[in-house]
Tab-separated table of C-alpha atoms in Angstrom:
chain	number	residue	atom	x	y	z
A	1	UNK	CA	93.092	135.375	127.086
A	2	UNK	CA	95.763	133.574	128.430
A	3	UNK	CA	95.772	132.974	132.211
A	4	UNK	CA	98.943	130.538	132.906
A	5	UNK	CA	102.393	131.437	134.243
A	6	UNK	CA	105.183	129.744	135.748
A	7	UNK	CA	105.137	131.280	139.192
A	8	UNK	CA	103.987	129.637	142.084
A	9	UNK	CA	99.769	131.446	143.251
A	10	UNK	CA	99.106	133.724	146.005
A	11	UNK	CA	95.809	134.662	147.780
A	12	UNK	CA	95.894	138.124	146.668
A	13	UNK	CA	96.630	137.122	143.532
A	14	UNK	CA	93.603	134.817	143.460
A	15	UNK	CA	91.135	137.304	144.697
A	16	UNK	CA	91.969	140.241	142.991
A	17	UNK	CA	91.394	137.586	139.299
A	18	UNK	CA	88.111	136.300	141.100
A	19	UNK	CA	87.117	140.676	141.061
A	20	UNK	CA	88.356	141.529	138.138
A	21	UNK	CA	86.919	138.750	136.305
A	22	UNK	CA	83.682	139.241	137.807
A	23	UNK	CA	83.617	143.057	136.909
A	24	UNK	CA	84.638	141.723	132.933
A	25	UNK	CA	81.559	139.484	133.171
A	26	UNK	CA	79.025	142.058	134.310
A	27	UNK	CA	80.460	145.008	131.832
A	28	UNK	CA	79.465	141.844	129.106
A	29	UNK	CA	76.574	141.356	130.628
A	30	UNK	CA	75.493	144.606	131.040
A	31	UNK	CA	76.593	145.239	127.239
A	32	UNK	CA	74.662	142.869	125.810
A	33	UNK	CA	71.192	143.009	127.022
A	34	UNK	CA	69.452	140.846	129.287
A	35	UNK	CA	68.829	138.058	126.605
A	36	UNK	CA	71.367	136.538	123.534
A	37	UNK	CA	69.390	135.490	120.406
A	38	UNK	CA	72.977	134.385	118.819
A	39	UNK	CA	73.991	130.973	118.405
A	40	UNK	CA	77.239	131.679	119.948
A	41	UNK	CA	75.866	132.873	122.501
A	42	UNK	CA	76.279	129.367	124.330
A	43	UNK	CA	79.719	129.650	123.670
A	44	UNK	CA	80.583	133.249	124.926
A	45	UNK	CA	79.202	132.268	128.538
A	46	UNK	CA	81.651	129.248	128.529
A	47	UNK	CA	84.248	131.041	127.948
A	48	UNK	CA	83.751	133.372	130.795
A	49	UNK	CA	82.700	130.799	133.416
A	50	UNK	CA	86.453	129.122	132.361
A	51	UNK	CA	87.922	132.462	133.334
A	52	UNK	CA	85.620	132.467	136.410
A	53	UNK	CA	87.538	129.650	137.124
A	54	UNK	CA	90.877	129.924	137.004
A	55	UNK	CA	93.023	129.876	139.746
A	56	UNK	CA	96.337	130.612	138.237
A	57	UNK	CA	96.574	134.123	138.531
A	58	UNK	CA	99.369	135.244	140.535
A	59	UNK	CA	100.943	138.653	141.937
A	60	UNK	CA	102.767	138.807	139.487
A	61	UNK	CA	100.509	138.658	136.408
A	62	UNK	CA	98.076	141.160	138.170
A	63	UNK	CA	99.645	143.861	135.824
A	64	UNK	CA	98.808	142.171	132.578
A	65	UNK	CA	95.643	140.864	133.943
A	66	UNK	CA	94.300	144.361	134.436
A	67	UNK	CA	95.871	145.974	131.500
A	68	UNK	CA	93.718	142.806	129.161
A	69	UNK	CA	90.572	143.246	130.881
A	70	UNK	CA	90.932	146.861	130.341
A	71	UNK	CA	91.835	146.355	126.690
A	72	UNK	CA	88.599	143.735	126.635
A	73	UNK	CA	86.241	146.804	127.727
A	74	UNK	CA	87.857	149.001	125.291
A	75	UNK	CA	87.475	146.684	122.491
A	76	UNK	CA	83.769	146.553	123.365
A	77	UNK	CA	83.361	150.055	123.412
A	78	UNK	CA	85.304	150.943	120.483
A	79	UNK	CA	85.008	153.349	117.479
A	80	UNK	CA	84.379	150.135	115.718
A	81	UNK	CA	81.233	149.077	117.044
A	82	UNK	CA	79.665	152.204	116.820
A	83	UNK	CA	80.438	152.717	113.407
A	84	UNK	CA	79.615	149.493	112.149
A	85	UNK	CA	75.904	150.134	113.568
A	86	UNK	CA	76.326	154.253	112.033
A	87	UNK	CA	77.521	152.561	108.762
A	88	UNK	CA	73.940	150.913	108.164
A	89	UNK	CA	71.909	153.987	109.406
A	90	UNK	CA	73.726	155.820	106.315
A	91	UNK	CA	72.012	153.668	103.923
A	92	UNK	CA	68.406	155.614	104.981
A	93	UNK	CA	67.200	159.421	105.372
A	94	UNK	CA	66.622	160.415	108.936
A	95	UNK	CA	62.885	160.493	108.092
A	96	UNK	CA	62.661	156.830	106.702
A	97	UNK	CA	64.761	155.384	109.322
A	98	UNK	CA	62.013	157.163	111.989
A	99	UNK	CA	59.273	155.860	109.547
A	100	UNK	CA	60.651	152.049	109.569
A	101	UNK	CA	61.392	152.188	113.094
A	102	UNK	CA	57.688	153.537	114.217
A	103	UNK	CA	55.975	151.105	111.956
A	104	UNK	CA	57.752	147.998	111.965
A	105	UNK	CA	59.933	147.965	114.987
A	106	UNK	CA	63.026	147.393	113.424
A	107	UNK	CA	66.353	149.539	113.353
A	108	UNK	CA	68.977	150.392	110.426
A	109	UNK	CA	71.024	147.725	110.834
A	110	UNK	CA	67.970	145.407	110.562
A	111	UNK	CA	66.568	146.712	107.719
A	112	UNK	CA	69.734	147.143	105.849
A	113	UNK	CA	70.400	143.334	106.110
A	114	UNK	CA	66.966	142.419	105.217
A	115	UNK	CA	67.773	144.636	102.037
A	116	UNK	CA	71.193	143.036	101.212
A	117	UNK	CA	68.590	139.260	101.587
A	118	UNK	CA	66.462	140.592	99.163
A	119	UNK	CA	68.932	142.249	97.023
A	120	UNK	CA	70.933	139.644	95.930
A	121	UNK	CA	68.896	137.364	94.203
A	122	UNK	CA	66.922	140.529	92.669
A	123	UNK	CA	70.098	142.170	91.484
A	124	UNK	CA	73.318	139.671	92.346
A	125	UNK	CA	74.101	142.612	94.581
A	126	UNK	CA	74.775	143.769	98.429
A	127	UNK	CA	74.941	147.130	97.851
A	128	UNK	CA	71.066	147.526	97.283
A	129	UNK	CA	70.800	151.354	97.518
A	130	UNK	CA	72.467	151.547	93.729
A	131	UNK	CA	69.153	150.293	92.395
A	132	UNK	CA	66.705	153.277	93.797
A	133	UNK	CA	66.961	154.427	89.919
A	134	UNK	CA	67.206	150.856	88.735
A	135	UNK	CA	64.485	150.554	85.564
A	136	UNK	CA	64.325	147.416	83.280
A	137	UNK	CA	62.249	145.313	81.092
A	138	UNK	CA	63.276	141.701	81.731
A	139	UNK	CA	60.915	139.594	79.970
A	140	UNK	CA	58.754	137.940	82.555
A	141	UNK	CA	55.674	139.765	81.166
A	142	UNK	CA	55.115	142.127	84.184
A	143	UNK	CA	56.245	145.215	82.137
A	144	UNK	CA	59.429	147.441	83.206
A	145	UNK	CA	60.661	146.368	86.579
A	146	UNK	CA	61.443	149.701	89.056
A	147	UNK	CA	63.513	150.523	91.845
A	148	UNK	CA	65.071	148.424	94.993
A	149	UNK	CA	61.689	146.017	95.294
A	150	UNK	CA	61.341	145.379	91.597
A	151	UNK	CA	57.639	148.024	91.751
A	152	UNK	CA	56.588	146.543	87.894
A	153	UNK	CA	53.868	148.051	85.577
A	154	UNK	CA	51.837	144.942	84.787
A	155	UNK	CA	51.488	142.732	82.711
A	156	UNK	CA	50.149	139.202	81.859
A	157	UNK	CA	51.860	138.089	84.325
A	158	UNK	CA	50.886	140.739	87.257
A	159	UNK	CA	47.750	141.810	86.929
A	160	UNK	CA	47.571	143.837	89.765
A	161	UNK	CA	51.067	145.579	89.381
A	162	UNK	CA	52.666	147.986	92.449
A	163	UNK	CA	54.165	150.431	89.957
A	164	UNK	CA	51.313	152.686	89.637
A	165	UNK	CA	50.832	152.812	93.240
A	166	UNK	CA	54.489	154.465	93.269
A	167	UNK	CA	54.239	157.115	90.231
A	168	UNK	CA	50.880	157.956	92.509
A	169	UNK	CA	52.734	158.598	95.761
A	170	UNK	CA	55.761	160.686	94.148
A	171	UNK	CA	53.012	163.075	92.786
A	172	UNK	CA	52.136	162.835	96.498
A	173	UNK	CA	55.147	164.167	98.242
A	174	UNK	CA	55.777	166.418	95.427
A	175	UNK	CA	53.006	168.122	96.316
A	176	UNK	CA	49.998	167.462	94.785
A	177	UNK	CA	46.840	167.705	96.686
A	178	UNK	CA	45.245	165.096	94.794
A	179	UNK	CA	47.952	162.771	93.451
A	180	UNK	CA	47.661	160.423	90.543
A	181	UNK	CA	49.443	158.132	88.390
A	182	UNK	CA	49.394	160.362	85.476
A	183	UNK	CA	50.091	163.278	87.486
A	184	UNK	CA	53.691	161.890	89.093
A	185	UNK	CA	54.469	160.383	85.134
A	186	UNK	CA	54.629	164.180	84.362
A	187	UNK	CA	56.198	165.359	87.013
A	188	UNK	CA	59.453	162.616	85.755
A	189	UNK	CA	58.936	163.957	82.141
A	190	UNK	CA	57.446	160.287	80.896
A	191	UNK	CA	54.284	160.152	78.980
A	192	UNK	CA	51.785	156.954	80.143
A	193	UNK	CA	48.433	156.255	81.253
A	194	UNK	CA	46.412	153.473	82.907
A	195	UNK	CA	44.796	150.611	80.818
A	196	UNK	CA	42.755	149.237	83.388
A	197	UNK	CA	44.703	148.224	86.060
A	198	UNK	CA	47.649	147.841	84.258
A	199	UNK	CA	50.148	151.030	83.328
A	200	UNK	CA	51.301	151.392	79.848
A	201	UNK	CA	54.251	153.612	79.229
A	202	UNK	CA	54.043	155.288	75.799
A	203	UNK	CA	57.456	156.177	75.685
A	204	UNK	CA	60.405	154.214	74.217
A	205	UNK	CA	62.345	152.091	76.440
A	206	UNK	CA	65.458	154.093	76.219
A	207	UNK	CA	63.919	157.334	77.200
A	208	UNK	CA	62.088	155.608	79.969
A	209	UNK	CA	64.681	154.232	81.747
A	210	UNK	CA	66.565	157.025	81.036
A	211	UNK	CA	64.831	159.108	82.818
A	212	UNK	CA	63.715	156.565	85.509
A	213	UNK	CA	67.626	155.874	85.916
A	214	UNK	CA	68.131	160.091	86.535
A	215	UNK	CA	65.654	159.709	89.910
A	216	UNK	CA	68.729	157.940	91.399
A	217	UNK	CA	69.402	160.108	93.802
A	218	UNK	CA	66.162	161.968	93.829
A	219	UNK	CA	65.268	162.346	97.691
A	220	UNK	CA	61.169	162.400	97.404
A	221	UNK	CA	61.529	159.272	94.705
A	222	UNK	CA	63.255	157.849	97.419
A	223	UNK	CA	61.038	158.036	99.740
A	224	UNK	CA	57.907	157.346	97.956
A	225	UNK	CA	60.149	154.393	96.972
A	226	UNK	CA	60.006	153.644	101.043
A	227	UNK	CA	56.418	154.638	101.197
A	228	UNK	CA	54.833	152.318	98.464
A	229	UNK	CA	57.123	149.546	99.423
A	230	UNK	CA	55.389	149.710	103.085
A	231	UNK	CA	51.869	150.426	101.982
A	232	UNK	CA	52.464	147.305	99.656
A	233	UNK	CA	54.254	144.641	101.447
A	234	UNK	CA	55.442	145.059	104.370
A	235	UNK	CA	52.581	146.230	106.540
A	236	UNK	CA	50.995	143.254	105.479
A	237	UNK	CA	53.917	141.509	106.850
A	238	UNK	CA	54.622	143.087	109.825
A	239	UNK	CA	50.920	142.175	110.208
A	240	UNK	CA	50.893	138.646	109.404
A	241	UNK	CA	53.670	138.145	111.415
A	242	UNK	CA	52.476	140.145	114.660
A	243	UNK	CA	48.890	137.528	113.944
A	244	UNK	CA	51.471	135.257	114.689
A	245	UNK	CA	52.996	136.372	117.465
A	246	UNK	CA	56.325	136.473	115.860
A	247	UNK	CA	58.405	140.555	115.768
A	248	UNK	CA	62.144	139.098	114.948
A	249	UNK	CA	63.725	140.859	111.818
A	250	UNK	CA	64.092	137.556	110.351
A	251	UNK	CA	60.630	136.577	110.152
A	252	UNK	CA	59.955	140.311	109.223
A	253	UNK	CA	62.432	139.787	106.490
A	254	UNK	CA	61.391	136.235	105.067
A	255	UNK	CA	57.739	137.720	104.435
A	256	UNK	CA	58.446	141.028	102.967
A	257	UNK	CA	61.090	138.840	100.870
A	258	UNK	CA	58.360	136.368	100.066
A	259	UNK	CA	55.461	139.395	99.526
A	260	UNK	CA	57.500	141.338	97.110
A	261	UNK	CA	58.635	138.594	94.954
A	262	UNK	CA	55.456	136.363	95.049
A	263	UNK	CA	52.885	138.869	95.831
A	264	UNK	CA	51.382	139.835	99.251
A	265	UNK	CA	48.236	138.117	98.913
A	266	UNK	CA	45.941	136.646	96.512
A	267	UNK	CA	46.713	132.942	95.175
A	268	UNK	CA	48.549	130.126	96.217
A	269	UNK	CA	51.926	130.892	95.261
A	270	UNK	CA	51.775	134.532	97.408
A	271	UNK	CA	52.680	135.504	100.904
A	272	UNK	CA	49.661	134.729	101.896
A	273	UNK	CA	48.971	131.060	99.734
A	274	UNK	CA	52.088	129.654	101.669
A	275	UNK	CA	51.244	131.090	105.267
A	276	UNK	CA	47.936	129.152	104.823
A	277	UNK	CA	50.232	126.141	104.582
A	278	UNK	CA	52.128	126.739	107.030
A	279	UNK	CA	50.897	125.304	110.469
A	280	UNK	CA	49.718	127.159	113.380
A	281	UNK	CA	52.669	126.593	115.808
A	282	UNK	CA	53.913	129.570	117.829
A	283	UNK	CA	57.425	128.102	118.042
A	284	UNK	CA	58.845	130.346	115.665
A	285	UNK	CA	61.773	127.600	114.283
A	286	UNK	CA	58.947	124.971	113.803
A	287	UNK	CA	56.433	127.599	112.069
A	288	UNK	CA	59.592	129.096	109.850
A	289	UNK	CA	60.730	125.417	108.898
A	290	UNK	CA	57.642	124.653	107.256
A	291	UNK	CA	57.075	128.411	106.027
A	292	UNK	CA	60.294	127.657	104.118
A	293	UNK	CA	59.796	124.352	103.100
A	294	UNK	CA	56.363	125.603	101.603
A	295	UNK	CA	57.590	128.501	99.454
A	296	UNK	CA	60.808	126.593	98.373
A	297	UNK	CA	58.386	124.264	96.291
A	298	UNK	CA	57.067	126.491	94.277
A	299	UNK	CA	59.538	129.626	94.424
A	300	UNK	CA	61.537	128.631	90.938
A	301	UNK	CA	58.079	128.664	89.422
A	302	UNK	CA	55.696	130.719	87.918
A	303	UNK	CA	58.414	132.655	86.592
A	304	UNK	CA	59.230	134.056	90.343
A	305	UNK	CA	62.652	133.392	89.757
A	306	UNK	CA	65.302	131.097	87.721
A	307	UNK	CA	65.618	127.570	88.899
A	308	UNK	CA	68.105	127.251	90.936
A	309	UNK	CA	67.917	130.483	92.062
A	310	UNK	CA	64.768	130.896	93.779
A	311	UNK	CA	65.876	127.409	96.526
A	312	UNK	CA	69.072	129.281	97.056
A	313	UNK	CA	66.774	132.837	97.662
A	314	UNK	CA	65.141	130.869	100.428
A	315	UNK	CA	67.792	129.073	101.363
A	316	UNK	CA	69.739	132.728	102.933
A	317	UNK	CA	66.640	132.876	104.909
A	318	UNK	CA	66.599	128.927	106.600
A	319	UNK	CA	70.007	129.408	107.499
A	320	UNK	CA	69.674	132.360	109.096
A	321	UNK	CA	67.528	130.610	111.123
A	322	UNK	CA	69.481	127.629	112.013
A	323	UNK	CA	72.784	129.836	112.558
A	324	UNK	CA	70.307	131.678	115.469
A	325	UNK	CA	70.458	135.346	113.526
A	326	UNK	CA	66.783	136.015	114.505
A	327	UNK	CA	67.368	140.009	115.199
A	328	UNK	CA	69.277	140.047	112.391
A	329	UNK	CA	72.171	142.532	114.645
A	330	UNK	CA	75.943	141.616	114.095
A	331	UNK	CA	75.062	139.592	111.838
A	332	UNK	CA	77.483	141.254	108.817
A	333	UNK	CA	79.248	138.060	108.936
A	334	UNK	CA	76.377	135.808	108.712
A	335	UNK	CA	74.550	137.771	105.674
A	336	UNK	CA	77.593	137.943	103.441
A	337	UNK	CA	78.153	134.118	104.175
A	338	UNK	CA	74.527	133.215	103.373
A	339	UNK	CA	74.552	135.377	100.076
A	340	UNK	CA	77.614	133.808	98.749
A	341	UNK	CA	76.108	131.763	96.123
A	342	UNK	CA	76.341	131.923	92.585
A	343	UNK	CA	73.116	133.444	90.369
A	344	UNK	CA	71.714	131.470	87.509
């Protein structure tokens, strides 16, 4: 805002800027909650204690004065803001939204960033809900990859595979009063059955993901998509990080991130392997410097991910952090600048 003028300052002038500007800085205030987790932050408050300052308003300007603090209220208040915050809601059902918010304490807006994180080394993509039908044998021996946390059906290389956990809970909310893996393969039209803890899918690949691809915009595949994800990784860290005494979406984020592409718990190289390394400090910077420090040596192995890819997964997370996006809220900005890297 621009506060200087040629004209010589009255009292009234002066008095009516020192109200006005005071009434600006408690509709901000008011606004924006009793604490700012943003980096700017810091900068926001010095730029109203220099209007708090001024003393070149004069009669004159008392017109425009009012008509740009009025225009500053509006712009806070606008369509805009509202929809940006409706605009990540969209992304969920009514019921899931409820669900995330009762269990984990985090909003739509939280969890949709925390999906775009995780999304684009996963898929190169933002727009993460595309990939609720998503189906694909990639070649890291963990069978056919599912849906918008990668559920797999085993393999050499996952032993203890999610997918079956999944086909188990859509024969769930589909109705069945005693739900089982085999039970929610019929219900999709796909012929399978356990081998010990690992599921083996009978059917060719093409009719597989064929008819994995056609649950796309299935609403009960959806949510047992949103149930089995929680049940499988991110209870355990919502958990983990509550242990710690941390609730921020970012910390939220970097362990479900971590969980589903490492494992939740079990060796070294899972959620739980690097959290062991990780110090006990409560400071949540200092324990979430050396959290990522941990996992970035050994993320581009063990097939997790494709060197370089796996440093610039973590990477998103540990700037986050240094940029001050903690909540994870107006932070569209600050996730497409973090995820604008280029996928081995």
């Amino acid at each position: 805002m621009n506060l200087t003028h040629n004209k010589p300052t009255t009292s009234r002038g002066k008095w009516i800027a020192m109200i006005l500007s005071f009434a600006l800085l408690g509709s901000i205030t008011a606004m924006s909650g009793p604490v700012q987790t943003k980096a700017f932050a810091e900068e926001n408050n010095a730029a109203a204690e220099q209007v708090l300052d001024s003393t070149e308003l004069g009669s004159d300007s008392e017109a425009a004065t009012v008509e740009s603090l009025s225009a500053a209220s509006s712009d806070l208040n606008s369509p805009a803001v509202a929809a940006a915050a409706s605009s990540h809601d969209a992304n969920f059902s009514p019921d899931t939204l409820q669900f995330l918010k009762t269990n984990t304490g985090l909003d739509g807006e939280q969890w949709d960033n925390i999906m775009m994180l995780v999304n684009k080394p996963e898929q190169d993509d933002l727009n993460w809900t595309k990939y609720y039908g998503y189906c694909e044998d990639i070649k890291d021996n963990r069978g056919y990859t599912i849906g918008i946390f990668g559920a797999t059906t085993g393999g050499s290389n996952d032993t203890g595979p999610d997918g079956p956990a999944l086909f188990k809970e859509y024969d769930r909310i589909k109705g069945a009063s005693n739900p089982t893996v085999e039970g929610g393969l019929k219900r999709i039209g796909v012929n399978g059955k356990m081998s010990g803890s690992i599921l083996k899918i009978t059917d060719s690949n093409s009719v597989f993901v064929k008819k994995i691809n056609g649950l796309q915009n299935d609403a009960a595949w959806r949510e047992a998509m949103w149930r089995t994800f929680y049940n499988v990784y991110i209870k355990y860290s919502v958990d983990q990080a509550k242990k710690r005494g941390f609730t921020s979406a970012l910390i939220i984020g970097s362990f479900v991130d971590t969980a589903l592409n490492q494992g939740a718990d079990g060796d070294s190289g899972s959620l739980e392997g690097i959290l062991s390394r990780s110090g006990s400090s409560k400071d949540e910077k200092t324990f979430m410097t050396k959290f990522y420090a941990e996992r970035t040596k050994i993320v581009d192995t063990n097939d997790y991910n494709q060197p370089p890819n796996g440093k610039n997964r973590v990477k998103q997370w540990s700037t986050l952090l240094s940029l001050g996006e903690t909540d994870l809220k107006d932070a569209d900005a600050a996730v497409k600048k973090v995820t604008n890297w280029t996928m081995k």
